mmCIF file of C-alpha atoms and ligand atoms in Angstrom:
data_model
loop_
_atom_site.group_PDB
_atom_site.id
_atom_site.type_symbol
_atom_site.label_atom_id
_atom_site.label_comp_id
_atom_site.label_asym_id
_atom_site.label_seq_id
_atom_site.Cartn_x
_atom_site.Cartn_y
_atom_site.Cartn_z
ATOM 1 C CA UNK A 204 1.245 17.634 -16.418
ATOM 2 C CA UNK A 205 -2.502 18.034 -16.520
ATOM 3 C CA UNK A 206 -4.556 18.091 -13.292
ATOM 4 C CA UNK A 207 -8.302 16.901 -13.295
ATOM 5 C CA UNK A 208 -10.854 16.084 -10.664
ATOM 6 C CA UNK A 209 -14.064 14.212 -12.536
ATOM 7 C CA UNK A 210 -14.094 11.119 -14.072
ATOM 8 C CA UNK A 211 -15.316 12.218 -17.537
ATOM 9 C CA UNK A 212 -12.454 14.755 -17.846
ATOM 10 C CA UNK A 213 -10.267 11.459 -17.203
ATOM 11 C CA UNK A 214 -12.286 9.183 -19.621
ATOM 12 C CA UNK A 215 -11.831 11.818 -22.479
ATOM 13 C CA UNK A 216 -8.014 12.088 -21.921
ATOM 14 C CA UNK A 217 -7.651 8.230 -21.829
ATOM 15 C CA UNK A 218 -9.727 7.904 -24.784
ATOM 16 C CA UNK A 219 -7.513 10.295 -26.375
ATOM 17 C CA UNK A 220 -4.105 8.511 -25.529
ATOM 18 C CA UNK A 221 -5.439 5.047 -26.095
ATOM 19 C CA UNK A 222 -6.514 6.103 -29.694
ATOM 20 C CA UNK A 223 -2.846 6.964 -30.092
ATOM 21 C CA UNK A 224 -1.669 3.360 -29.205
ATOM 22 C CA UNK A 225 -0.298 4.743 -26.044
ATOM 23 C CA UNK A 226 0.490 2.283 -23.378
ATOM 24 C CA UNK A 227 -0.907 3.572 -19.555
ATOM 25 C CA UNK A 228 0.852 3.420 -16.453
ATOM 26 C CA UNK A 229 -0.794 4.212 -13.179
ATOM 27 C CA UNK A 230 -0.063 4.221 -9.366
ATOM 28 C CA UNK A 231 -3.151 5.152 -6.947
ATOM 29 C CA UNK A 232 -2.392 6.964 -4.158
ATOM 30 C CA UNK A 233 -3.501 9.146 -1.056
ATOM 31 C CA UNK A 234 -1.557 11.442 -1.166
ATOM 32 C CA UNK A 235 1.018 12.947 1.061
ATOM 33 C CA UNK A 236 3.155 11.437 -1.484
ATOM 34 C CA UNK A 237 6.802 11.026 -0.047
ATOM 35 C CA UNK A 238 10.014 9.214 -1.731
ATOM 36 C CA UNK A 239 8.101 5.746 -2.340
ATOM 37 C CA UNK A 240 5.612 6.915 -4.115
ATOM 38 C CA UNK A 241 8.217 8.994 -6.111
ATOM 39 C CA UNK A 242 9.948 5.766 -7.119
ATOM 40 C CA UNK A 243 6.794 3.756 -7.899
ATOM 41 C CA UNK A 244 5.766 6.878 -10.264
ATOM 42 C CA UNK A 245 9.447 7.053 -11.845
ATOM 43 C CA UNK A 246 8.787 2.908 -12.737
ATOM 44 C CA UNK A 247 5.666 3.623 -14.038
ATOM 45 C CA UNK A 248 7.373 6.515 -16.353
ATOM 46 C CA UNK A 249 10.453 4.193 -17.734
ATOM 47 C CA UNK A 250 7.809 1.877 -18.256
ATOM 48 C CA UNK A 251 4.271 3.300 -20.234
ATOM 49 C CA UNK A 252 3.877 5.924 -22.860
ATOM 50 C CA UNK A 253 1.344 8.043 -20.355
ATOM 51 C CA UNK A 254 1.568 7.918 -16.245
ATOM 52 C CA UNK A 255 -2.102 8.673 -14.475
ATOM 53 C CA UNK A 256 -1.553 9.326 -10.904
ATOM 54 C CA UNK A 257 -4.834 9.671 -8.116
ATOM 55 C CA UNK A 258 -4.705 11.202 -4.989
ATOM 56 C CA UNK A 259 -7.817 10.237 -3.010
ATOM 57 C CA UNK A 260 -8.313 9.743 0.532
ATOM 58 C CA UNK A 261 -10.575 7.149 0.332
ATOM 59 C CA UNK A 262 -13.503 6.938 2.940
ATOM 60 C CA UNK A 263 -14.376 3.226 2.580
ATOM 61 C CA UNK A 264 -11.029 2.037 4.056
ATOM 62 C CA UNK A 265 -11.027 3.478 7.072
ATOM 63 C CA UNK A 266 -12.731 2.139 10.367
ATOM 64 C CA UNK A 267 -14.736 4.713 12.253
ATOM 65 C CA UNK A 268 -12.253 5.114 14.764
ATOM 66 C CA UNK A 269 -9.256 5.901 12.196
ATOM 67 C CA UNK A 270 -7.880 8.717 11.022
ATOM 68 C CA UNK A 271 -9.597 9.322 7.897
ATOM 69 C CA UNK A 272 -10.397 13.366 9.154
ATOM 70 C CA UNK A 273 -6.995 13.762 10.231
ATOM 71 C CA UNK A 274 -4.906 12.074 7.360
ATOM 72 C CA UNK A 275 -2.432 14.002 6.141
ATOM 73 C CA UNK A 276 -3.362 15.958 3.063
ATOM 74 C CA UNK A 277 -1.139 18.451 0.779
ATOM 75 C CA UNK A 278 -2.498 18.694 -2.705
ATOM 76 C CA UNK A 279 -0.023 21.483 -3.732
ATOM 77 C CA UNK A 280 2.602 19.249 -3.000
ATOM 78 C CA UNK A 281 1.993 15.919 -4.747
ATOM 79 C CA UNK A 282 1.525 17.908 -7.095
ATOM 80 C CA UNK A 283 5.374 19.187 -7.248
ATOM 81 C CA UNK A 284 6.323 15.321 -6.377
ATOM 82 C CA UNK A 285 4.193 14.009 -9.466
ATOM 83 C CA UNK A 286 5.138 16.250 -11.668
ATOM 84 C CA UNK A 287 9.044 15.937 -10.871
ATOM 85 C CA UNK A 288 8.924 12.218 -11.063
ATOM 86 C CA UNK A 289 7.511 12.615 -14.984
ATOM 87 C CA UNK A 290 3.219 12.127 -14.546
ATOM 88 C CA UNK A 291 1.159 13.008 -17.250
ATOM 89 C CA UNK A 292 -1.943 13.421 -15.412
ATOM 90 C CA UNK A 293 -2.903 13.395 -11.652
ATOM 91 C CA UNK A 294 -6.577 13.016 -10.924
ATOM 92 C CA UNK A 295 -7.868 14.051 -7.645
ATOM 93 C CA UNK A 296 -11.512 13.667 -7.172
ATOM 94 C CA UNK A 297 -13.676 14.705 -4.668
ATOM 95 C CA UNK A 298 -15.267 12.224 -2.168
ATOM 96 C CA UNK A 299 -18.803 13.258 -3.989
ATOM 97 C CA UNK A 300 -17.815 12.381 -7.468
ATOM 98 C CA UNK A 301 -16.074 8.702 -6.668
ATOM 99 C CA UNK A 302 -19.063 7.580 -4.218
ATOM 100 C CA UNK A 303 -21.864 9.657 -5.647
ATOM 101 C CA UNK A 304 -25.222 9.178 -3.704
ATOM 102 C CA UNK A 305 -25.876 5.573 -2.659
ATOM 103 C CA UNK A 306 -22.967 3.606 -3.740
ATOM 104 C CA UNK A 307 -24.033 -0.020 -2.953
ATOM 105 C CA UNK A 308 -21.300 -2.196 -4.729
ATOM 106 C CA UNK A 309 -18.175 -3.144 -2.987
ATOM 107 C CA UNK A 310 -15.396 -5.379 -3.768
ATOM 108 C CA UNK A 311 -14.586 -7.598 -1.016
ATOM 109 C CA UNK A 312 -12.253 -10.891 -0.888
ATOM 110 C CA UNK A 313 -13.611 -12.113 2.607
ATOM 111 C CA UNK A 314 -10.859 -14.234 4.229
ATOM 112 C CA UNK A 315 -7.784 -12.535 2.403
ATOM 113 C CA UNK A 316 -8.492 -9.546 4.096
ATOM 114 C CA UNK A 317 -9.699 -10.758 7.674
ATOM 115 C CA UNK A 318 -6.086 -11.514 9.339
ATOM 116 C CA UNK A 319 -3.035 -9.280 9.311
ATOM 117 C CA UNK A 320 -3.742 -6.093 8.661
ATOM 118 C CA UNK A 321 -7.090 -6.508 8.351
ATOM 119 C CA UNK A 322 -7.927 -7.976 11.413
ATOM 120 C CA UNK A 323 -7.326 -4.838 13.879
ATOM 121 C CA UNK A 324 -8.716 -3.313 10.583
ATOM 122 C CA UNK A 325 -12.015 -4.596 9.500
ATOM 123 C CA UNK A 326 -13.374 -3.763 6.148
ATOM 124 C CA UNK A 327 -10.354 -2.003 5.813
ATOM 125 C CA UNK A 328 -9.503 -4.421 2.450
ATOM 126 C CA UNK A 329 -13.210 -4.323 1.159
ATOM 127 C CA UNK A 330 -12.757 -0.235 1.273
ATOM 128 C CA UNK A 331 -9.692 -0.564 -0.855
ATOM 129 C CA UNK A 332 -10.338 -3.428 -3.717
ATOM 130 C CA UNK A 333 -13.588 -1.048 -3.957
ATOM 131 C CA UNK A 334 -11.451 1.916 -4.339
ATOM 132 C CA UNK A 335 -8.848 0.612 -6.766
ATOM 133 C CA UNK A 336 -11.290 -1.435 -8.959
ATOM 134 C CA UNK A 337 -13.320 2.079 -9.732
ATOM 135 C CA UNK A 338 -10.081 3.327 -10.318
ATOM 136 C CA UNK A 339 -8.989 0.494 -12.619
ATOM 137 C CA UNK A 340 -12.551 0.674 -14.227
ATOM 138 C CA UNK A 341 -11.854 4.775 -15.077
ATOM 139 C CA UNK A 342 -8.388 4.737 -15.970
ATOM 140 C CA UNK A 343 -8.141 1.069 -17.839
ATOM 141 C CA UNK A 344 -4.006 1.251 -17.062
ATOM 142 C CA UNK A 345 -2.018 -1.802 -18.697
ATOM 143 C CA UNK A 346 0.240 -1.627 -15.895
ATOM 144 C CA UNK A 347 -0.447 -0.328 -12.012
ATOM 145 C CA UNK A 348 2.419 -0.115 -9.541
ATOM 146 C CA UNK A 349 1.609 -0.750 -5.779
ATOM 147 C CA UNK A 350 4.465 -0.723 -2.825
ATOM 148 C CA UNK A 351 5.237 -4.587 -1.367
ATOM 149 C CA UNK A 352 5.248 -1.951 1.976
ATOM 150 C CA UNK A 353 1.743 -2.875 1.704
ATOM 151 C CA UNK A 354 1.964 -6.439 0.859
ATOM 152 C CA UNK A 355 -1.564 -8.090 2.172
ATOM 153 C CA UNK A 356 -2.877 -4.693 -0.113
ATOM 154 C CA UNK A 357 -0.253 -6.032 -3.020
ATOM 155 C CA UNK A 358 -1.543 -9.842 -2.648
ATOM 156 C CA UNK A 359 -5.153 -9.001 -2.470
ATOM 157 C CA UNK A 360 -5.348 -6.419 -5.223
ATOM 158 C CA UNK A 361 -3.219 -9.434 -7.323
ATOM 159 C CA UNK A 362 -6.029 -11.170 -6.565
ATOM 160 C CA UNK A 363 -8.975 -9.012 -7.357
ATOM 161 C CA UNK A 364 -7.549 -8.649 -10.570
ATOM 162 C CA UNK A 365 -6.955 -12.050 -11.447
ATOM 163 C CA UNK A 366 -10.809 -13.062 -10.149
ATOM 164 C CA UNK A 367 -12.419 -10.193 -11.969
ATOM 165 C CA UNK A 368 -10.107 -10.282 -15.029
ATOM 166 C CA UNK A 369 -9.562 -6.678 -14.996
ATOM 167 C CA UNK A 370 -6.698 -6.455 -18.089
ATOM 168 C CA UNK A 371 -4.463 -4.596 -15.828
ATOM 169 C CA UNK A 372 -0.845 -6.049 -14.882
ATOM 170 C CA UNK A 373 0.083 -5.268 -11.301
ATOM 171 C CA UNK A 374 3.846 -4.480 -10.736
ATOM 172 C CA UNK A 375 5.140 -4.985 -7.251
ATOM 173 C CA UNK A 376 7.615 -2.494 -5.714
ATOM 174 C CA UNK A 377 10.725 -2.696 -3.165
ATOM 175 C CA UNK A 378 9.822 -0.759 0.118
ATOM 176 C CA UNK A 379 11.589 2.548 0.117
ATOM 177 C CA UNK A 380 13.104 3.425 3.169
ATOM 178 C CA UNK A 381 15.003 6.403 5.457
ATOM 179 C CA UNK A 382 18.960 5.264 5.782
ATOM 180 C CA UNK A 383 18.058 4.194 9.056
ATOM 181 C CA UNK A 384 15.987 1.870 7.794
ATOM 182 C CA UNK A 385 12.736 3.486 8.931
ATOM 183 C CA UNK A 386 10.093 2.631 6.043
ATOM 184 C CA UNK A 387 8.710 5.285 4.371
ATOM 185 C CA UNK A 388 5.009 5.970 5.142
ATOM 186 C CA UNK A 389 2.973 8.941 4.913
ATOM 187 C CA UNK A 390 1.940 8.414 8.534
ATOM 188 C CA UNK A 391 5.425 8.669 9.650
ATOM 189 C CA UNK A 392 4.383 12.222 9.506
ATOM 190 C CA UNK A 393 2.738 11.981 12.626
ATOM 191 C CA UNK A 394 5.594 10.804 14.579
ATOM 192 C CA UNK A 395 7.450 12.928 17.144
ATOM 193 C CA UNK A 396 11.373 12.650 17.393
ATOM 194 C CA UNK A 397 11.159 10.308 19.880
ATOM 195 C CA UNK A 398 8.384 8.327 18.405
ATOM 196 C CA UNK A 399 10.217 8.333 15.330
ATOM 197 C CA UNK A 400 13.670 6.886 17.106
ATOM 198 C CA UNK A 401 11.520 4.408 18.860
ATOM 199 C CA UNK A 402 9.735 2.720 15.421
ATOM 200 C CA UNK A 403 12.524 1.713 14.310
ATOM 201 C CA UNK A 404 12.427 -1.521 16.568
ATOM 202 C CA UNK A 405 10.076 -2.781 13.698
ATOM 203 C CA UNK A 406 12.552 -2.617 10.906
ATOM 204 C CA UNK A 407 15.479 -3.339 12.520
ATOM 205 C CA UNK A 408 13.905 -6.669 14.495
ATOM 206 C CA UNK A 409 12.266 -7.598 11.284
ATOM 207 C CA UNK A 410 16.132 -7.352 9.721
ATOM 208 C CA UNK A 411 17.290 -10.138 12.630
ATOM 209 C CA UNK A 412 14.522 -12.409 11.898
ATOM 210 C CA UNK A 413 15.865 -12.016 8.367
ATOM 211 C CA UNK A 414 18.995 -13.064 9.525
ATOM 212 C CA UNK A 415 17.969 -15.942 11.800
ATOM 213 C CA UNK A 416 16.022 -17.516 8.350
ATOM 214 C CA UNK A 417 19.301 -16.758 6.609
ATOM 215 C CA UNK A 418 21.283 -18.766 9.227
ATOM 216 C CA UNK A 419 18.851 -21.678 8.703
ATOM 217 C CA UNK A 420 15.779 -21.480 11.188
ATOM 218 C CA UNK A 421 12.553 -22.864 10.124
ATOM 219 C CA UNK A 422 9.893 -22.538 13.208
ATOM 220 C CA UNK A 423 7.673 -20.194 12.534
ATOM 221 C CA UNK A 424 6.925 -19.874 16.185
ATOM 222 C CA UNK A 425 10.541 -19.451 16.827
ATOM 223 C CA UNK A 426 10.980 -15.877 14.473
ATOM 224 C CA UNK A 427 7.446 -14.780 15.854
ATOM 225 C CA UNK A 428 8.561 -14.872 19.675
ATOM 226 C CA UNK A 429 12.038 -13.736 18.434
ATOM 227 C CA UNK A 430 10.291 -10.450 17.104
ATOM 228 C CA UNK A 431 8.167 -10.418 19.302
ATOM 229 C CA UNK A 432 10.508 -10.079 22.539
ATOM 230 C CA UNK A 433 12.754 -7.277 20.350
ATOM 231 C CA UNK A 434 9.243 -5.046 20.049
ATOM 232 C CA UNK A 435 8.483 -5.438 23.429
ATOM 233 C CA UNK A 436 12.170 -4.092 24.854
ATOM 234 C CA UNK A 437 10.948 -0.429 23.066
ATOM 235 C CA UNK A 438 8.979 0.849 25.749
ATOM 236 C CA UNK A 439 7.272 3.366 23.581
ATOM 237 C CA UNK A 440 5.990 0.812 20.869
ATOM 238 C CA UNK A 441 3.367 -1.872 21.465
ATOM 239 C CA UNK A 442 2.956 -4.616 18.952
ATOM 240 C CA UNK A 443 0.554 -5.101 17.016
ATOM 241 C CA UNK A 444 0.444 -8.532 14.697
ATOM 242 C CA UNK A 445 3.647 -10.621 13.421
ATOM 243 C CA UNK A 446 2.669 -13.253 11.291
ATOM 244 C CA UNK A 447 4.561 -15.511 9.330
ATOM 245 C CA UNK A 448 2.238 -16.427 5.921
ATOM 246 C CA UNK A 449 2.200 -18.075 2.866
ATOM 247 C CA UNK A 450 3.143 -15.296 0.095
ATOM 248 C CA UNK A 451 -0.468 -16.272 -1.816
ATOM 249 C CA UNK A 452 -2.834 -17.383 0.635
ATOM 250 C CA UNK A 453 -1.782 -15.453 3.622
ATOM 251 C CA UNK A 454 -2.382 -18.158 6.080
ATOM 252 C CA UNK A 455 -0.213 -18.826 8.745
ATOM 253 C CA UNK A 456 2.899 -21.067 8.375
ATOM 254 C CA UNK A 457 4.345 -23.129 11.192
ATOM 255 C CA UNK A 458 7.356 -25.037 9.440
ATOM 256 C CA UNK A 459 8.829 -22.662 6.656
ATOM 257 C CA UNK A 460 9.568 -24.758 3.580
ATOM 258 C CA UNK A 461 7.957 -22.236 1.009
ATOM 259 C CA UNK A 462 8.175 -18.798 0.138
ATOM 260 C CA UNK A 463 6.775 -16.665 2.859
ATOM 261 C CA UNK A 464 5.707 -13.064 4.100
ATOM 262 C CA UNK A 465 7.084 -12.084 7.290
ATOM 263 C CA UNK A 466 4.801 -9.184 8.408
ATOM 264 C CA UNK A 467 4.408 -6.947 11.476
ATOM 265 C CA UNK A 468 2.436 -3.761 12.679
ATOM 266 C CA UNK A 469 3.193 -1.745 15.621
ATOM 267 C CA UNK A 470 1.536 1.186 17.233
ATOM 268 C CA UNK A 471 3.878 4.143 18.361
ATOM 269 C CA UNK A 472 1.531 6.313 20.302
ATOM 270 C CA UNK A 473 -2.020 6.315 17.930
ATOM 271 C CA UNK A 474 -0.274 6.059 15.003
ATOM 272 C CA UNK A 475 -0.089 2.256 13.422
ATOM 273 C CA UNK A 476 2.967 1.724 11.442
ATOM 274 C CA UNK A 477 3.718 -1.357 9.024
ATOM 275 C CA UNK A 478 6.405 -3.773 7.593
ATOM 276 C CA UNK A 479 7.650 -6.637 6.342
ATOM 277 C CA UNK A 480 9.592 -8.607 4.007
ATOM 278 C CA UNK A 481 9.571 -11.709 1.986
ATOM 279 C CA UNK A 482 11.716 -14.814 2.422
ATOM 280 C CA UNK A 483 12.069 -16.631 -0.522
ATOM 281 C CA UNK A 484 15.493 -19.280 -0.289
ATOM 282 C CA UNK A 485 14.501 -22.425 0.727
HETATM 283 O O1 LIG B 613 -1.984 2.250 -0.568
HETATM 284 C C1 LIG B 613 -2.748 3.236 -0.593
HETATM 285 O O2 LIG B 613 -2.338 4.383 -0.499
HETATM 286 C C2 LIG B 613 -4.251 3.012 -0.710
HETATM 287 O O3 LIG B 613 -4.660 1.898 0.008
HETATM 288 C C3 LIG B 613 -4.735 2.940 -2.167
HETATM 289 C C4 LIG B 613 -4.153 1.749 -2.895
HETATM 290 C C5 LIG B 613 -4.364 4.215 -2.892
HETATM 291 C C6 LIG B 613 -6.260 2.806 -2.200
HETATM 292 O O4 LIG B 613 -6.891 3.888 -1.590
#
């Protein structure tokens, strides 16, 4: 696996491929890369003649009061990870060389991004479409594989693409997660043992609602407060949003007769965790 860290060592290398009629996979990461982003790399490796994966901590999505400073960071390992599940290249640039100077265009899909995450997180989305459509525009993958973990990311980065036309095709990925049922997230890492036992009020009341659509309810209001009450018995968790939304628009639903997201943050202590699912029998 080669390693790079500027853009015009990538550019030559995916000139190089591309002139061989090989097909390009990529998944963009952070870093701190953990069993999910194993399996989205793996899917990208059955799938495309070359893999690309970044690691970037990327500035522009974080508020000023997050934790871009303290985000977990282990180059030497994602390394090990990307190279076990089968990359061909991992490019990790420096802040410097994927904002250089003034950068003054941004990527931002207003209203997709403002609820959900996005509301306790503002700009949070514009920071990301940003991030990924430099990354599209320097790797040109065919196919890019993102986690449904993060599914207003998944739905707005569908979106992007499809406004823009960027000739990328954007594979969605099951949520990988602990036996428990905890989902995996590189900001699990903060968690003490307690925390840790605590958050998993989010993926096991998220697995009730499932059952209560299962069994045939269809208030919206009715699976919010449901969740909502099984949050609130964890003492050491605090809710954060549950929204039930159209799987496309991301608006609110109050009678469910289409497909739907049902998503929820929490925060354990400082650290904001996220999940979800989709319900799609009607
Ligand atoms: O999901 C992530 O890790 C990030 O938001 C992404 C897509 C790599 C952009 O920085």
């Amino acid at each position: 696996m080669q390693s790079v860290s500027k853009i015009k060592e990538v550019r030559e290398i995916i000139k190089d491929w591309k002139s061989g009629g090989f097909s390009i996979g990529f998944v963009a990461t952070m870093g701190y890369l953990h069993a999910g982003h194993k399996s989205l790399i793996e899917l990208a490796r059955q799938q495309n003649d070359r893999v690309v994966v970044s690691v970037f901590v990327n500035p522009t999505q974080f508020g000023p009061n997050e934790d871009f400073a303290k985000y977990p960071r282990d180059i030497e390992h994602d390394w090990q990870i990307c190279q076990e599940a089968g990359a061909d290249l991992l490019f990790a640039p420096a802040v410097t060389e994927m904002y250089p100077d003034n950068n003054l265009a941004y990527i931002d899909l207003k209203e997709l991004g403002d609820n959900l995450c996005g509301a306790s997180r503002p700009g949070h989305f514009r920071g990301v479409c940003t991030v990924v459509g430099k990354l599209f525009n320097i790797i040109t993958p065919d196919q890019a594989y993102f986690g449904q973990k993060d599914a207003q990311q998944l739905a707005i980065i569908k979106k992007m693409v499809k406004d823009l036309n960027f000739a990328v095709k954007i594979i969605a990925c099951p949520i990988v997660r602990e036996p428990d049922g905890l989902a995996l997230s590189s900001r699990n890492a903060y968690l003490s043992t307690q925390q840790r036992q605590a958050a998993l009020i989010l993926s096991q009341s998220l697995q009730a609602a499932q059952e209560l659509l299962l069994k045939g309810e269809r208030d919206a209001q009715v699976i919010r407060e449901f969740i909502s009450e099984q949050i609130a018995s964890e003492p050491l968790v605090k809710s954060d949003y549950i929204e039930l939304v159209d799987t496309l628009t991301l608006k609110p639903v109050k009678n469910i007769t289409a497909p739907i997201l049902v998503a929820a943050a929490i925060y354990v202590g400082k650290t904001r965790l996220i999940d979800n699912f989709l319900f799609e029998e009607i």
